[in-house]
Short mmCIF file of C-alpha atoms in Angstrom, two decimals:
data_model
loop_
_atom_site.label_atom_id
_atom_site.label_comp_id
_atom_site.label_asym_id
_atom_site.label_seq_id
_atom_site.Cartn_x
_atom_site.Cartn_y
_atom_site.Cartn_z
CA UNK A 1 160.78 45.57 118.50
CA UNK A 2 157.31 44.66 119.57
CA UNK A 3 156.96 47.96 121.41
CA UNK A 4 158.10 49.94 118.38
CA UNK A 5 155.72 48.02 116.12
CA UNK A 6 152.85 48.51 118.54
CA UNK A 7 153.63 52.18 118.75
CA UNK A 8 153.52 52.48 114.98
CA UNK A 9 150.16 50.70 114.84
CA UNK A 10 148.71 52.92 117.55
CA UNK A 11 150.04 56.05 115.83
CA UNK A 12 148.57 54.85 112.53
CA UNK A 13 145.15 54.31 114.09
CA UNK A 14 145.31 57.75 115.74
CA UNK A 15 146.23 59.37 112.41
CA UNK A 16 143.34 57.66 110.61
CA UNK A 17 140.89 58.78 113.33
CA UNK A 18 142.28 62.30 113.12
CA UNK A 19 141.71 62.38 109.36
CA UNK A 20 138.20 61.03 109.82
CA UNK A 21 137.45 63.72 112.37
CA UNK A 22 138.71 66.38 109.97
CA UNK A 23 136.52 64.93 107.26
CA UNK A 24 133.51 65.04 109.57
CA UNK A 25 134.25 68.69 110.29
CA UNK A 26 134.09 69.52 106.60
CA UNK A 27 130.72 67.83 106.24
CA UNK A 28 129.28 69.03 109.51
CA UNK A 29 126.24 71.25 110.02
CA UNK A 30 126.22 74.97 109.33
CA UNK A 31 126.38 75.55 113.08
CA UNK A 32 130.03 74.34 113.06
CA UNK A 33 130.81 76.97 110.44
CA UNK A 34 129.58 79.72 112.72
CA UNK A 35 126.04 79.62 111.32
CA UNK A 36 122.93 78.43 113.14
CA UNK A 37 119.94 76.87 111.43
CA UNK A 38 117.42 78.96 113.33
CA UNK A 39 114.54 77.22 111.60
CA UNK A 40 115.54 73.93 113.18
CA UNK A 41 116.21 75.67 116.51
CA UNK A 42 112.63 77.04 116.68
CA UNK A 43 111.04 74.00 115.07
CA UNK A 44 110.19 76.07 111.96
CA UNK A 45 107.63 78.01 113.98
CA UNK A 46 106.93 81.73 114.28
CA UNK A 47 105.31 82.47 117.63
CA UNK A 48 102.29 84.69 117.06
CA UNK A 49 99.23 86.14 118.73
CA UNK A 50 95.46 85.84 118.27
CA UNK A 51 93.97 84.39 115.07
CA UNK A 52 92.38 87.11 112.93
CA UNK A 53 94.67 89.87 114.17
CA UNK A 54 96.08 91.96 111.34
CA UNK A 55 99.64 90.86 111.99
CA UNK A 56 98.54 87.20 112.16
CA UNK A 57 96.87 87.46 108.75
CA UNK A 58 99.93 89.21 107.29
CA UNK A 59 102.29 86.59 108.72
CA UNK A 60 100.25 83.78 107.18
CA UNK A 61 100.56 85.65 103.89
CA UNK A 62 104.34 85.90 104.39
CA UNK A 63 104.54 82.12 104.76
CA UNK A 64 102.89 81.81 101.36
CA UNK A 65 104.96 84.47 99.62
CA UNK A 66 108.46 83.64 100.85
CA UNK A 67 109.71 80.41 99.20
CA UNK A 68 112.26 79.91 101.97
CA UNK A 69 109.44 79.73 104.54
CA UNK A 70 108.04 76.57 102.95
CA UNK A 71 107.15 74.14 105.72
CA UNK A 72 107.01 76.87 108.38
CA UNK A 73 103.95 77.63 110.49
CA UNK A 74 102.78 80.45 112.72
CA UNK A 75 101.67 79.41 116.18
CA UNK A 76 98.53 81.44 116.92
CA UNK A 77 97.52 81.74 120.56
CA UNK A 78 97.42 85.04 122.46
CA UNK A 79 99.56 88.10 123.04
CA UNK A 80 100.08 87.06 126.66
CA UNK A 81 101.24 83.57 125.68
CA UNK A 82 103.63 84.98 123.08
CA UNK A 83 105.14 87.41 125.57
CA UNK A 84 105.57 84.63 128.14
CA UNK A 85 107.50 82.55 125.60
CA UNK A 86 109.57 85.58 124.62
CA UNK A 87 110.47 86.31 128.23
CA UNK A 88 111.59 82.73 128.85
CA UNK A 89 113.64 82.65 125.64
CA UNK A 90 115.41 85.93 126.41
CA UNK A 91 116.15 84.85 129.97
CA UNK A 92 117.88 81.73 128.61
CA UNK A 93 119.21 83.41 125.45
CA UNK A 94 117.38 80.82 123.37
CA UNK A 95 116.37 81.48 119.76
CA UNK A 96 112.79 82.64 119.23
CA UNK A 97 111.02 84.24 116.27
CA UNK A 98 107.86 86.22 116.98
CA UNK A 99 105.34 88.53 115.38
CA UNK A 100 106.11 92.01 116.66
CA UNK A 101 104.77 95.50 116.40
CA UNK A 102 105.36 99.05 117.60
CA UNK A 103 103.95 100.52 119.73
CA UNK A 104 104.24 97.71 122.28
CA UNK A 105 105.79 97.52 125.72
CA UNK A 106 107.99 94.62 124.59
CA UNK A 107 110.36 97.15 123.03
CA UNK A 108 110.52 99.19 126.23
CA UNK A 109 111.11 96.08 128.35
CA UNK A 110 113.43 94.37 125.85
CA UNK A 111 115.18 97.17 123.93
CA UNK A 112 117.57 94.71 122.23
CA UNK A 113 114.95 93.42 119.80
CA UNK A 114 115.12 93.83 116.04
CA UNK A 115 112.87 93.47 113.02
CA UNK A 116 114.03 91.10 110.31
CA UNK A 117 114.36 92.79 106.92
CA UNK A 118 111.37 92.15 104.69
CA UNK A 119 112.63 92.33 101.08
CA UNK A 120 109.22 91.47 99.61
CA UNK A 121 107.58 94.17 101.76
CA UNK A 122 104.81 91.86 102.90
CA UNK A 123 104.64 93.83 106.14
CA UNK A 124 105.10 97.20 104.44
CA UNK A 125 107.18 99.99 105.91
CA UNK A 126 106.16 102.31 108.69
CA UNK A 127 102.47 102.27 109.50
CA UNK A 128 100.13 104.84 110.95
CA UNK A 129 97.28 104.28 113.37
CA UNK A 130 94.31 106.20 112.02
CA UNK A 131 91.09 107.55 113.45
CA UNK A 132 87.88 106.66 111.61
CA UNK A 133 84.41 108.12 112.07
CA UNK A 134 80.94 107.20 110.92
CA UNK A 135 79.64 109.15 107.94
CA UNK A 136 77.18 111.39 109.83
CA UNK A 137 79.23 112.14 112.95
CA UNK A 138 80.42 115.57 111.81
CA UNK A 139 76.84 116.62 111.07
CA UNK A 140 75.42 115.12 114.28
CA UNK A 141 78.14 116.33 116.65
CA UNK A 142 80.75 118.58 115.01
CA UNK A 143 82.60 119.18 118.29
CA UNK A 144 83.10 115.48 119.04
CA UNK A 145 84.16 115.01 115.43
CA UNK A 146 86.72 117.81 115.72
CA UNK A 147 88.09 116.51 119.02
CA UNK A 148 88.65 113.03 117.55
CA UNK A 149 90.10 114.51 114.37
CA UNK A 150 92.63 116.55 116.40
CA UNK A 151 93.65 113.64 118.62
CA UNK A 152 97.28 112.61 118.00
CA UNK A 153 100.21 111.44 120.11
CA UNK A 154 103.56 109.61 119.93
CA UNK A 155 104.74 106.00 120.01
CA UNK A 156 106.67 106.70 123.21
CA UNK A 157 103.51 108.02 124.90
CA UNK A 158 101.59 104.84 124.14
CA UNK A 159 104.43 102.52 125.14
CA UNK A 160 104.83 104.41 128.43
CA UNK A 161 101.24 103.58 129.36
CA UNK A 162 101.46 99.96 128.22
CA UNK A 163 104.70 99.30 130.10
CA UNK A 164 103.35 100.80 133.33
CA UNK A 165 100.25 98.62 133.06
CA UNK A 166 102.40 95.54 132.51
CA UNK A 167 104.85 96.28 135.33
CA UNK A 168 102.31 97.36 137.94
CA UNK A 169 99.33 95.26 136.95
CA UNK A 170 97.27 98.45 137.06
CA UNK A 171 94.15 99.04 135.01
CA UNK A 172 95.13 100.53 131.67
CA UNK A 173 92.08 102.80 131.75
CA UNK A 174 93.18 104.28 135.08
CA UNK A 175 96.76 104.68 133.85
CA UNK A 176 95.49 106.37 130.67
CA UNK A 177 93.41 108.79 132.73
CA UNK A 178 96.46 109.66 134.85
CA UNK A 179 98.50 110.21 131.67
CA UNK A 180 95.86 112.71 130.49
CA UNK A 181 96.05 114.53 133.81
CA UNK A 182 99.86 114.68 133.54
CA UNK A 183 99.94 115.84 129.89
CA UNK A 184 97.52 118.74 129.74
CA UNK A 185 99.61 120.53 127.12
CA UNK A 186 98.92 117.79 124.58
CA UNK A 187 95.28 117.48 125.60
CA UNK A 188 94.82 121.23 125.09
CA UNK A 189 95.79 120.85 121.44
CA UNK A 190 93.14 118.16 120.93
CA UNK A 191 90.38 120.29 122.42
CA UNK A 192 91.35 123.54 120.71
CA UNK A 193 88.26 125.15 119.18
CA UNK A 194 85.99 122.43 120.59
CA UNK A 195 82.91 123.48 122.58
CA UNK A 196 82.05 121.76 125.85
CA UNK A 197 80.50 118.35 125.34
CA UNK A 198 77.57 118.96 127.70
CA UNK A 199 77.17 115.24 128.37
CA UNK A 200 76.85 114.22 124.71
CA UNK A 201 77.22 110.44 124.40
CA UNK A 202 80.00 109.13 122.16
CA UNK A 203 80.84 105.46 121.59
CA UNK A 204 84.33 104.43 120.52
CA UNK A 205 85.05 100.95 119.11
CA UNK A 206 88.41 99.47 120.05
CA UNK A 207 90.24 96.16 120.00
CA UNK A 208 91.16 94.35 123.25
CA UNK A 209 94.92 94.86 122.76
CA UNK A 210 96.93 97.10 125.06
CA UNK A 211 97.97 99.51 122.28
CA UNK A 212 94.38 100.27 121.29
CA UNK A 213 93.15 100.14 124.88
CA UNK A 214 95.73 102.82 125.68
CA UNK A 215 94.74 105.14 122.83
CA UNK A 216 91.02 104.64 123.41
CA UNK A 217 91.50 105.13 127.16
CA UNK A 218 93.41 108.36 126.65
CA UNK A 219 90.82 109.70 124.19
CA UNK A 220 87.97 108.74 126.55
CA UNK A 221 89.60 110.48 129.53
CA UNK A 222 90.42 113.59 127.52
CA UNK A 223 86.94 113.89 126.01
CA UNK A 224 85.23 113.30 129.35
CA UNK A 225 87.41 116.02 130.86
CA UNK A 226 85.89 118.25 128.16
CA UNK A 227 82.31 117.30 129.04
CA UNK A 228 81.55 114.37 126.74
CA UNK A 229 80.18 111.04 128.00
CA UNK A 230 82.35 108.41 126.29
CA UNK A 231 81.92 104.64 126.13
CA UNK A 232 84.69 102.39 124.80
CA UNK A 233 83.61 98.99 123.46
CA UNK A 234 86.28 96.33 122.86
CA UNK A 235 85.50 94.05 119.94
CA UNK A 236 87.28 91.98 117.30
CA UNK A 237 89.08 94.06 114.69
CA UNK A 238 86.64 93.05 111.94
CA UNK A 239 83.75 94.26 114.09
CA UNK A 240 85.53 97.60 114.68
CA UNK A 241 85.35 98.43 110.98
CA UNK A 242 81.85 97.00 110.55
CA UNK A 243 80.54 99.00 113.52
CA UNK A 244 81.93 102.32 112.31
CA UNK A 245 80.78 101.73 108.71
CA UNK A 246 77.27 100.75 109.80
CA UNK A 247 76.97 103.69 112.20
CA UNK A 248 76.68 101.39 115.19
CA UNK A 249 79.48 103.32 116.90
CA UNK A 250 80.72 106.85 116.38
CA UNK A 251 84.42 106.30 115.79
CA UNK A 252 87.57 104.29 116.37
CA UNK A 253 91.22 105.25 116.86
CA UNK A 254 92.46 101.71 116.18
CA UNK A 255 92.93 101.42 112.39
CA UNK A 256 96.45 100.29 111.42
CA UNK A 257 97.15 101.41 107.84
CA UNK A 258 98.10 100.95 105.07
CA UNK A 259 98.98 97.24 105.50
CA UNK A 260 97.83 95.67 108.77
CA UNK A 261 94.10 96.42 108.42
CA UNK A 262 94.14 96.93 104.65
CA UNK A 263 91.48 94.30 103.88
CA UNK A 264 89.08 95.56 106.56
CA UNK A 265 89.55 99.17 105.46
CA UNK A 266 89.03 98.46 101.76
CA UNK A 267 85.86 96.51 102.51
CA UNK A 268 84.30 99.52 104.29
CA UNK A 269 86.09 102.66 103.10
CA UNK A 270 83.03 104.01 101.23
CA UNK A 271 80.98 103.97 104.42
CA UNK A 272 83.30 105.73 106.85
CA UNK A 273 85.45 108.84 107.16
CA UNK A 274 89.21 108.52 107.52
CA UNK A 275 90.33 111.31 109.86
CA UNK A 276 94.02 110.57 109.27
CA UNK A 277 96.78 109.37 111.61
CA UNK A 278 96.53 109.75 115.37
CA UNK A 279 99.96 108.08 115.68
CA UNK A 280 102.86 107.81 113.24
CA UNK A 281 105.85 105.47 113.32
CA UNK A 282 103.96 102.26 113.94
CA UNK A 283 105.45 99.09 112.49
CA UNK A 284 104.76 95.37 112.22
CA UNK A 285 106.95 92.48 111.19
CA UNK A 286 108.91 89.43 112.28
CA UNK A 287 111.06 90.16 115.33
CA UNK A 288 113.98 88.39 117.00
CA UNK A 289 116.29 89.14 119.94
CA UNK A 290 119.47 90.99 119.01
CA UNK A 291 121.65 88.04 120.09
CA UNK A 292 120.35 86.00 117.13
CA UNK A 293 122.80 86.35 114.24
CA UNK A 294 120.22 86.88 111.52
CA UNK A 295 119.08 89.98 109.66
CA UNK A 296 116.48 89.08 107.05
CA UNK A 297 113.43 86.87 106.60
CA UNK A 298 115.22 85.45 103.56
CA UNK A 299 118.04 84.17 105.82
CA UNK A 300 115.69 81.56 107.27
CA UNK A 301 115.88 78.04 105.83
CA UNK A 302 112.90 75.96 104.58
CA UNK A 303 111.78 72.93 106.49
#
């Protein structure tokens, strides 16, 4: 009798614990329902790049505009630091949320990356990278002006150069010059109708990021092949626009429009010439690895 009674007591305790466990399951976190609170996983932080970069400014604006990003912050450091964190996260399949943009070698190295949908269009749609010239460049040197105006290439071209520089550790200027040598058909289109430069000095303002270093390096190599003497000066993005507008430099091929560099462009547009896109299909936004089960910025939870 005692054994039967004890068995009933033990069974009763087991049943109560089982019910309690089921109750806990109903009240458990969203992760138990197949959903992950990615905000908590990444400590409500978007991993970004340098302060003052166009995408950094836009991301700070996104934190203000999206109610569900209340309590979030963007960690501003450097492109290299962001890419190091991304590489570690992907290796371990850990969640990470970064600022991303095309063209960039990250998409060649990690093809399974995706942009989160941006319903409020804070980041805009597709961007172009435009060439800008100082007001008097066409009058002072019409051939240099025409060469820069005719310069255009593809996202894949730029990413090819950036990835090679990353994988080999080679100088991006040297790799750009080799790309020019290997792509004479494209270079011929840029120089069509342009007279020899005869050593004319041209200064191009650029930013110190690989995408702009690639485009400026390619333009420099192509123009020097045509007889111009080209200097590329890397400066902060704000100084790029100020330098072209003031006439301190001749041109830039580093203007991301219409969103990324919108403020800089609008501040100086009356004092420079927009030569139009040298690259189409650029894009900026918030990017995550494909293994993260999330599709939109609005899917993120507030802190």
